[in-house]
Short mmCIF file of C-alpha atoms in Angstrom, two decimals:
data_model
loop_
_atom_site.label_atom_id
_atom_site.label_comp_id
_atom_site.label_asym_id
_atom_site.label_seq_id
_atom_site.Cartn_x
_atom_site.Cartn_y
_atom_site.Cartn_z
CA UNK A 1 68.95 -67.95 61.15
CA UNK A 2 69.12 -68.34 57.49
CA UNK A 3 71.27 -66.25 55.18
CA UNK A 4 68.63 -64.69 53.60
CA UNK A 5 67.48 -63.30 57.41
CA UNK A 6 70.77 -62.04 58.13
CA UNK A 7 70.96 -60.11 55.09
CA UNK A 8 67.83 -58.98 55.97
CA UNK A 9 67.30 -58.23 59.53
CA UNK A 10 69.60 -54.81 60.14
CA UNK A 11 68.57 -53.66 56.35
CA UNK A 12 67.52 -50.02 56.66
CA UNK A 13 65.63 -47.61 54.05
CA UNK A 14 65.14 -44.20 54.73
CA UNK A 15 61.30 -43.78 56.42
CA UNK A 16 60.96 -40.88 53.71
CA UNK A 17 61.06 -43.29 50.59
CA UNK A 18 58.04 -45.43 52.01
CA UNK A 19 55.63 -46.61 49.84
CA UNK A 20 53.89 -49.36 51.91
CA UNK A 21 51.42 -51.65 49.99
CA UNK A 22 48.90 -53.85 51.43
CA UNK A 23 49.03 -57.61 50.08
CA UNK A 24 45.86 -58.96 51.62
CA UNK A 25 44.63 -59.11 55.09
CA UNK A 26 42.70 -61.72 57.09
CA UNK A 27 40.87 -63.01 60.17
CA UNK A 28 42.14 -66.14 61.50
CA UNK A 29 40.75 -67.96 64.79
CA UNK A 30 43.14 -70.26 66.72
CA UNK A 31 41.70 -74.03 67.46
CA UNK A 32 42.24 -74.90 71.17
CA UNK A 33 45.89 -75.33 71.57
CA UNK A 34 46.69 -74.94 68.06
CA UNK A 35 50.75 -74.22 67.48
CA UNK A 36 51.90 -73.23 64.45
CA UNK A 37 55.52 -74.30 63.02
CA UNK A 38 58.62 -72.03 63.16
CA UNK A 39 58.37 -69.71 60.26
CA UNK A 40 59.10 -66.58 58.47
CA UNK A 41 57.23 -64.13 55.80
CA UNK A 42 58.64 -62.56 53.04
CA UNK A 43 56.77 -59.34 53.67
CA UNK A 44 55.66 -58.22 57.02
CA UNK A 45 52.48 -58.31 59.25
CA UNK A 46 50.08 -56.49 61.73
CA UNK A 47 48.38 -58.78 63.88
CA UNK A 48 45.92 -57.37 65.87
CA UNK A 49 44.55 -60.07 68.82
CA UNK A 50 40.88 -59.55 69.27
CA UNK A 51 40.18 -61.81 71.84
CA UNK A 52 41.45 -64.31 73.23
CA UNK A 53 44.90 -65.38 74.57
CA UNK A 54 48.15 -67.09 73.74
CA UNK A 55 51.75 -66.90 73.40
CA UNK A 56 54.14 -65.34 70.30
CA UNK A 57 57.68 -67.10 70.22
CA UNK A 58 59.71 -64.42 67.91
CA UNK A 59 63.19 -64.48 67.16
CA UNK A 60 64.07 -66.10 70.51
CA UNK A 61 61.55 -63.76 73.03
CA UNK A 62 58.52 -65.00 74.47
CA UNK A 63 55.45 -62.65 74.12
CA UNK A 64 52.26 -63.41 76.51
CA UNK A 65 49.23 -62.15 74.14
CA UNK A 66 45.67 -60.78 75.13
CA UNK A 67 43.10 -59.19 73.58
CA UNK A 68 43.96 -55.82 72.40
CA UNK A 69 47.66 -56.64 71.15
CA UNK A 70 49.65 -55.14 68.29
CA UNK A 71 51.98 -56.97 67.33
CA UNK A 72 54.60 -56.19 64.54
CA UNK A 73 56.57 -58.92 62.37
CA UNK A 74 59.07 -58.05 60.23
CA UNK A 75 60.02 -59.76 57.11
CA UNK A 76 62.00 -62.66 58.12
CA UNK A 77 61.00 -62.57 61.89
CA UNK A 78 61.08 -66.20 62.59
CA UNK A 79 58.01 -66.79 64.64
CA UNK A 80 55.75 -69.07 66.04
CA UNK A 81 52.33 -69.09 67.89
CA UNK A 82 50.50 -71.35 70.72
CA UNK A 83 46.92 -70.47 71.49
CA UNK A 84 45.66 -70.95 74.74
CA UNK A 85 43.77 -74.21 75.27
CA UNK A 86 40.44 -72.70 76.80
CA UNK A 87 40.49 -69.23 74.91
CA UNK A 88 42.43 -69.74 71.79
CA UNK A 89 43.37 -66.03 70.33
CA UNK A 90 41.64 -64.57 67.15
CA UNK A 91 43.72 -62.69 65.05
CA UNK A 92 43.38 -59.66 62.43
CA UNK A 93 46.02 -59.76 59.96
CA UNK A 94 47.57 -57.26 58.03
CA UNK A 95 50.44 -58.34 55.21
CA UNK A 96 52.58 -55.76 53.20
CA UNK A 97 55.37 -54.34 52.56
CA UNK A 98 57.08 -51.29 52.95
CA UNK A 99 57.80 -50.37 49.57
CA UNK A 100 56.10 -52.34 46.34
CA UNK A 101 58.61 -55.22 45.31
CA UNK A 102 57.71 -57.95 42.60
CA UNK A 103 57.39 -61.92 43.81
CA UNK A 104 56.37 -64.80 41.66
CA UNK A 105 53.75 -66.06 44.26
CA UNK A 106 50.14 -66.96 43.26
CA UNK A 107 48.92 -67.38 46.78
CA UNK A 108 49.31 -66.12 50.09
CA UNK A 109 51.08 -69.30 51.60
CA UNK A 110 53.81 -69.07 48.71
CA UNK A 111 54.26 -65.90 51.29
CA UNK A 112 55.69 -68.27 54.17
CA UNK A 113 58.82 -70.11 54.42
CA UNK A 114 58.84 -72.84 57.16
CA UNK A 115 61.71 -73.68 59.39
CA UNK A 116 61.51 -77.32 58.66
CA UNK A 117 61.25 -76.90 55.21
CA UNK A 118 63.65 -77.71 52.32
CA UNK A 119 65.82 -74.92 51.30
CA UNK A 120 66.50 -71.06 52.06
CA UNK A 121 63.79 -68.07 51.92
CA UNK A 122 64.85 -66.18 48.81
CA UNK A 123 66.58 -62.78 49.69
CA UNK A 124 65.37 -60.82 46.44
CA UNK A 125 61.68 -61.32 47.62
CA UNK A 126 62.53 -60.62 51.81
CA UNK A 127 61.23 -56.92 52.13
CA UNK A 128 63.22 -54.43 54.02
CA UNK A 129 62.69 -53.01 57.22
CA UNK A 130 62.64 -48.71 57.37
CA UNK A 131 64.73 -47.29 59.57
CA UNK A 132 62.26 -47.11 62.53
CA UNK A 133 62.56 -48.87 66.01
CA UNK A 134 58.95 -50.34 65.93
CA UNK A 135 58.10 -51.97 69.33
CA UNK A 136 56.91 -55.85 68.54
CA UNK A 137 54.18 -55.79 71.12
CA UNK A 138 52.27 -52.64 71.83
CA UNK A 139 48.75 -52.28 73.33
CA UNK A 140 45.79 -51.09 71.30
CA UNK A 141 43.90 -48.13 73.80
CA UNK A 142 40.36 -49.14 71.89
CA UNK A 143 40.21 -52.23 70.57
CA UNK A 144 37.08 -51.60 68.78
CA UNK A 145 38.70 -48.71 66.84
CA UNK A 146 41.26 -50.84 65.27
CA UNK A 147 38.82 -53.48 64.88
CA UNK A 148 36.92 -51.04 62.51
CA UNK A 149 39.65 -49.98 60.78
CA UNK A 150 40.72 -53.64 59.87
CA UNK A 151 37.03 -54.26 58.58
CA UNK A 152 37.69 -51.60 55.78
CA UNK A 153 39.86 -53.50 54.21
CA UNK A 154 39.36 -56.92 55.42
CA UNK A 155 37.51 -57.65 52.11
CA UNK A 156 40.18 -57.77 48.90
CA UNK A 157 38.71 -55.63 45.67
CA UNK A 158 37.05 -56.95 43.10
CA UNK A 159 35.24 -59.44 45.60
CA UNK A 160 31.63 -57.32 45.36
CA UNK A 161 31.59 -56.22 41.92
CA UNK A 162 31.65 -52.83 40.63
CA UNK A 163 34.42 -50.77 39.53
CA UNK A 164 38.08 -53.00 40.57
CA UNK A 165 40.48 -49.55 40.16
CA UNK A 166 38.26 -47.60 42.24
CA UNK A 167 38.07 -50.35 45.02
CA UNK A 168 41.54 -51.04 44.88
CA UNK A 169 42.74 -47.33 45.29
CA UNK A 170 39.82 -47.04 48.81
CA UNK A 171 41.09 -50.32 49.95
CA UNK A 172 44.66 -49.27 49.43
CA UNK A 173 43.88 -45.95 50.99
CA UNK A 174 42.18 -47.41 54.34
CA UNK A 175 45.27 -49.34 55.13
CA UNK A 176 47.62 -46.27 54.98
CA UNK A 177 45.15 -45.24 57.60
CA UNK A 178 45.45 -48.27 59.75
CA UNK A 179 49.75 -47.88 59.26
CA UNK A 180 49.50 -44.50 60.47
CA UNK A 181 47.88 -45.42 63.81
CA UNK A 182 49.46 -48.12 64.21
CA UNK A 183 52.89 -46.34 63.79
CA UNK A 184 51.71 -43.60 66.09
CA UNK A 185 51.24 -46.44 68.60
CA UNK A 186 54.53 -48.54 68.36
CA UNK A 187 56.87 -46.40 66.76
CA UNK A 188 59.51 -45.55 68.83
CA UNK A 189 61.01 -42.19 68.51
CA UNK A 190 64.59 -41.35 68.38
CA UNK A 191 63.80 -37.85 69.65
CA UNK A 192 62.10 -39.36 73.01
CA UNK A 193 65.59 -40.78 73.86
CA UNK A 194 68.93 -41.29 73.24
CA UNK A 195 72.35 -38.91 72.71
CA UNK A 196 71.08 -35.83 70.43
CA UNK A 197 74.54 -35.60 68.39
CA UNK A 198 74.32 -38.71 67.34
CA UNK A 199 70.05 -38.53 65.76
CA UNK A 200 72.47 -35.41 64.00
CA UNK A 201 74.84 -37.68 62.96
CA UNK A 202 72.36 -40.63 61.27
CA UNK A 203 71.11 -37.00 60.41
CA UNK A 204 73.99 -36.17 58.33
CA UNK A 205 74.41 -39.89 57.43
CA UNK A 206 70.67 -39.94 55.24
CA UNK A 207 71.53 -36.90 53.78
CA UNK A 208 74.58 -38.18 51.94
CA UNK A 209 74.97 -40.80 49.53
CA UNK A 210 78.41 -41.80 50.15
CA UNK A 211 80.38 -40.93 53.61
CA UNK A 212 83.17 -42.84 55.37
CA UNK A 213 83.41 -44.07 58.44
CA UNK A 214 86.69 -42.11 59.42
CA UNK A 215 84.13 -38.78 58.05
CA UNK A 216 81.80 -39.63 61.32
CA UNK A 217 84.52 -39.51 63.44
CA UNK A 218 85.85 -36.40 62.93
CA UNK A 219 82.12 -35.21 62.93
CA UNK A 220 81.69 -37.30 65.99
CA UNK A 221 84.71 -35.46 67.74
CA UNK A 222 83.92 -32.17 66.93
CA UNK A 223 80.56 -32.98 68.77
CA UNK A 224 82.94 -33.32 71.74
CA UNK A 225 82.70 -37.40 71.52
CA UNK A 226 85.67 -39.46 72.16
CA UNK A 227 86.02 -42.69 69.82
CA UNK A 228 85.08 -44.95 72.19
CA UNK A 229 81.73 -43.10 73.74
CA UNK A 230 81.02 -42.22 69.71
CA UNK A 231 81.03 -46.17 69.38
CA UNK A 232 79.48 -46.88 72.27
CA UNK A 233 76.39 -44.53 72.00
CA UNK A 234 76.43 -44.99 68.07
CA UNK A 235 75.54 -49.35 68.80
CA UNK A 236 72.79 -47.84 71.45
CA UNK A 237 71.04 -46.01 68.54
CA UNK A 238 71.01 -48.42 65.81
CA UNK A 239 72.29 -51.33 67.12
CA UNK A 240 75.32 -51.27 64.84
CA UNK A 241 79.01 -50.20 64.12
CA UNK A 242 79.64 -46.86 62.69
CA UNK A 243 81.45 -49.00 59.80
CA UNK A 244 78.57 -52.07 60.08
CA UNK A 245 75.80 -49.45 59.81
CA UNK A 246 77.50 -47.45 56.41
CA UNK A 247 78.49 -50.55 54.60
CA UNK A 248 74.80 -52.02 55.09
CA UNK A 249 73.87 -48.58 53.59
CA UNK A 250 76.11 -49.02 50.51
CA UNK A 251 74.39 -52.96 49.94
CA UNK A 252 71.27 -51.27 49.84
CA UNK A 253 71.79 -48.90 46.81
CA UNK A 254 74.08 -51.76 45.53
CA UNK A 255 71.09 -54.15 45.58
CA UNK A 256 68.69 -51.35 44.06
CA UNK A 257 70.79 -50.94 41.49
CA UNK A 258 71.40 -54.19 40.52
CA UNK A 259 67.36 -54.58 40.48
CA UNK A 260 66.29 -51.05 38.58
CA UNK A 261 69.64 -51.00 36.50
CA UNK A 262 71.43 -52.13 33.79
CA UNK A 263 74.85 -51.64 34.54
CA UNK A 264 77.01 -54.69 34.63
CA UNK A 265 78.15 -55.58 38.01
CA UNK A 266 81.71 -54.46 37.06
CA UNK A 267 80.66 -51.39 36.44
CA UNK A 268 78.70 -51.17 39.97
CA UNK A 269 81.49 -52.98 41.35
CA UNK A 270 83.98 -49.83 40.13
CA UNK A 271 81.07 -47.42 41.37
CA UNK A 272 80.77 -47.95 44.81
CA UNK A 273 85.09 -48.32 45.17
CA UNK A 274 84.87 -52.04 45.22
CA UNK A 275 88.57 -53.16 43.94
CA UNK A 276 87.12 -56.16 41.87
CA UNK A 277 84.03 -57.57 41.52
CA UNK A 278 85.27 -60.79 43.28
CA UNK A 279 85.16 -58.40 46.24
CA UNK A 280 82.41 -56.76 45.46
CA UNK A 281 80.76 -60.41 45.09
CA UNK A 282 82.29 -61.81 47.99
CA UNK A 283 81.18 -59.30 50.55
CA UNK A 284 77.51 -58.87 48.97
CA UNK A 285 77.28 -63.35 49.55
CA UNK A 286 78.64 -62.68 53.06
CA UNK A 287 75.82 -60.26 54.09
CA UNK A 288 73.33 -60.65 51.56
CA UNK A 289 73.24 -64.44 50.76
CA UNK A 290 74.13 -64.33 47.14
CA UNK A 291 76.19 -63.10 44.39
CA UNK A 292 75.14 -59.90 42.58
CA UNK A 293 74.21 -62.07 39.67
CA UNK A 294 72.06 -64.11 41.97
CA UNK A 295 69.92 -61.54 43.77
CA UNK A 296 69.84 -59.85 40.24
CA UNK A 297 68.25 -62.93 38.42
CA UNK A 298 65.88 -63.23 41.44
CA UNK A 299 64.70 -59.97 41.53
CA UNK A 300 63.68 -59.84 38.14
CA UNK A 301 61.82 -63.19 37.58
#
């Protein structure tokens, strides 16, 4: 896994900042057979299969596709697909991300980064995942529905003529549609499982900008949770540490800082209680992939 994935793959924004934006969307028909190489995207995808059948290789699962799959790829999902050799699949395509970000690509393979390729995905232009547990293979209950969905903005603005704002805003507006369902459909909800006092806790924890980990555990044990239940239950709901989970959370307003910002990196360093900013750089390569400077410069080209 690269080190712009691993930055990448337990980032978490709060669902209520969303502001997903469609790239551009496609139907693509599998040759006989066809495999594709190991990659990743820099934004995400919604593949719908409309027919036909074939297997999804993602981050080290197997997936056995048919028609009427949803499938969800997250930014930096390293994936791979093999259509079947007598009824290759035919996808629908959906790329976006969840909030707008700015990428010096031209064209939608600039999108991809290959496993045998030279070099590392850039982490500045990897999109973030929300703070949703979003199933990667649901099934579609009408496949024709979501087929007609996808057809409203299978065609990119500007492609017919007439007035480009106007297009872009209905084209823009028929994929929030699409997200919704599909959401509805492979969202999984914290409420339909899980240990209530600690969907309070993450509660408590998206409320507050800054909160220690030695804070949730004296929340935690006036729930009635001993330490090691707290921990185990917390890891069953997010998949991290209490401390794992809140320092990821600090990265993430240190990285939107550092892109919608000013400050110098001292003074961000001396903002979020970092003793130097060789610690502050240190820990932010260790997760991230690169120095403050780094991800700064790269999110601003």
């Amino acid at each position: 896994m690269s080190a712009a994935t691993r930055g990448n793959e337990n980032a978490r924004i709060d669902p209520a900042a969303l502001h997903p934006y469609l790239l551009f969307a496609r139907r693509y028909a599998y040759c006989p057979q066809e495999t594709t190489p190991g990659r990743s995207a820099y934004t995400n995808a919604v593949i719908i299969v409309e027919a036909g059948e074939g297997l999804l290789h993602l981050d080290d699962r197997e997936y056995a596709l048919k028609p009427g799959a949803l499938v969800y790829i997250p930014a930096g999902g390293m994936h791979r697909w093999r259509a079947d050799g007598a009824d290759p699949m035919i996808h629908r395509e959906a790329y976006f991300d969840w909030q707008p970000r700015r990428r010096p690509f031209a064209g939608e393979g600039e999108f991809f980064h290959y496993a045998a390729g030279s070099g590392e995905p850039v982490p500045a232009y990897m999109d973030e995942q929300p703070a949703l547990r979003i199933e990667p293979v649901t099934a579609a209950a009408d496949l024709g529905l979501w087929l007609s969905y996808h057809d409203r903005f299978l065609e990119a603005p500007g492609k017919r003529g007439g007035d480009a704002v106007g297009e872009t805003i209905r084209w823009r507006g028929e994929f929030q549609v699409f997200l919704s369902r599909f959401l509805s459909a492979a969202y999984r909800d914290f409420a339909s499982g899980g240990d209530p006092r600690i969907r309070e806790l993450l509660r408590l924890v998206a409320s507050r900008q800054e909160l220690e980990e030695r804070e949730l555990l004296r929340y935690a044990a006036e729930a009635g949770l001993k330490r090691s239940r707290f921990y185990a239950l917390f890891r069953e709901e997010t998949g991290l540490s209490p401390k794992h989970y809140m320092m990821l959370r600090k990265l993430q307003r240190i990285k939107c800082d550092l892109r919608q910002s000013d400050a110098s990196i001292t003074q961000i360093a001396e903002k979020y209680g970092y003793s130097s900013i060789h610690v502050l750089s240190k820990n932010f390569r260790k997760h991230i992939g690169v120095t403050p400077s780094e991800y700064r410069r790269q999110s601003r080209l």
